[in-house]
């Protein structure tokens, strides 16, 4: 075989191997019954029994690790620390919110990619919305949620505890956020509670609330 033909055949073989190479899979978030996967740079919250990017299936997941089926083979994965190309530290994303009427902080954001107006509430243990908002956002809380009873300013109320795929404000996007869906029309504003705020850095300075993503 001529050298040029041999080189061409070698290149074809290398391209074929690259095309069939296994995807780069990382587990970057763990929750009971769900994991946040990073497959070749694409992040997604995937629940047990579901298939995520690259055909990766989540077999089981808890706070210690996950079992994933990758290319038909099941493997155990622990929590990974995401690194950008060149192994440099990822850039922290920041957001400043000016204080509004009554000393409150309102910010436009999204839940599962759908627009939502949030009221920041550091006293709320979780992101909280009413059932009408949940229906508008397409959250099937009665099927996927766990029924609970919560305390409100008006007493106790029936609610459902769910995991949201994503909650985003500005450029800060947090995956797998615990939320509470309350029966009835309260709260009238979606509350951005500690299930989101606890996973970012935040501080208040002279009437401005500053949020920063964590590495």
Short mmCIF file of N, CA and C in Angstrom, two decimals, residues 26-31 35-36 62-66 77-82:
data_model
loop_
_atom_site.label_atom_id
_atom_site.label_comp_id
_atom_site.label_asym_id
_atom_site.label_seq_id
_atom_site.Cartn_x
_atom_site.Cartn_y
_atom_site.Cartn_z
N UNK A 26 -20.31 13.07 33.56
CA UNK A 26 -20.06 13.49 34.94
C UNK A 26 -21.39 13.62 35.68
N UNK A 27 -21.38 13.31 36.96
CA UNK A 27 -22.53 13.57 37.83
C UNK A 27 -22.18 14.82 38.64
N UNK A 28 -22.91 15.91 38.40
CA UNK A 28 -22.58 17.18 39.04
C UNK A 28 -23.64 17.62 40.05
N UNK A 29 -24.63 16.77 40.29
CA UNK A 29 -25.65 17.04 41.29
C UNK A 29 -26.35 15.74 41.65
N UNK A 30 -26.63 15.55 42.94
CA UNK A 30 -27.28 14.33 43.41
C UNK A 30 -28.47 14.65 44.30
N UNK A 31 -29.57 13.95 44.06
CA UNK A 31 -30.80 14.12 44.83
C UNK A 31 -31.44 12.75 44.98
N UNK A 35 -30.44 12.75 39.36
CA UNK A 35 -29.06 13.21 39.28
C UNK A 35 -28.94 14.26 38.19
N UNK A 36 -28.06 15.23 38.41
CA UNK A 36 -27.74 16.21 37.38
C UNK A 36 -26.53 15.69 36.62
N UNK A 62 -28.91 8.65 44.86
CA UNK A 62 -29.14 9.16 46.21
C UNK A 62 -28.03 10.15 46.51
N UNK A 63 -27.92 10.57 47.77
CA UNK A 63 -26.95 11.61 48.12
C UNK A 63 -25.50 11.13 48.02
N UNK A 64 -25.28 9.80 47.93
CA UNK A 64 -23.92 9.26 47.91
C UNK A 64 -23.40 9.03 46.50
N UNK A 65 -24.28 8.75 45.56
CA UNK A 65 -23.83 8.49 44.20
C UNK A 65 -24.97 8.04 43.32
N UNK A 66 -24.63 7.69 42.10
CA UNK A 66 -25.64 7.28 41.12
C UNK A 66 -25.12 6.10 40.32
N UNK A 77 -21.22 6.08 39.77
CA UNK A 77 -20.63 7.41 39.66
C UNK A 77 -20.79 8.15 40.97
N UNK A 78 -19.76 8.88 41.36
CA UNK A 78 -19.85 9.76 42.52
C UNK A 78 -19.91 11.20 42.02
N UNK A 79 -20.14 12.13 42.95
CA UNK A 79 -20.27 13.54 42.58
C UNK A 79 -18.94 14.06 42.04
N UNK A 80 -19.01 14.70 40.86
CA UNK A 80 -17.81 15.25 40.24
C UNK A 80 -17.80 16.76 40.41
N UNK A 81 -16.63 17.32 40.34
CA UNK A 81 -16.50 18.78 40.33
C UNK A 81 -16.29 19.21 38.90
N UNK A 82 -17.18 20.05 38.40
CA UNK A 82 -17.10 20.48 37.01
C UNK A 82 -15.89 21.38 36.79
#
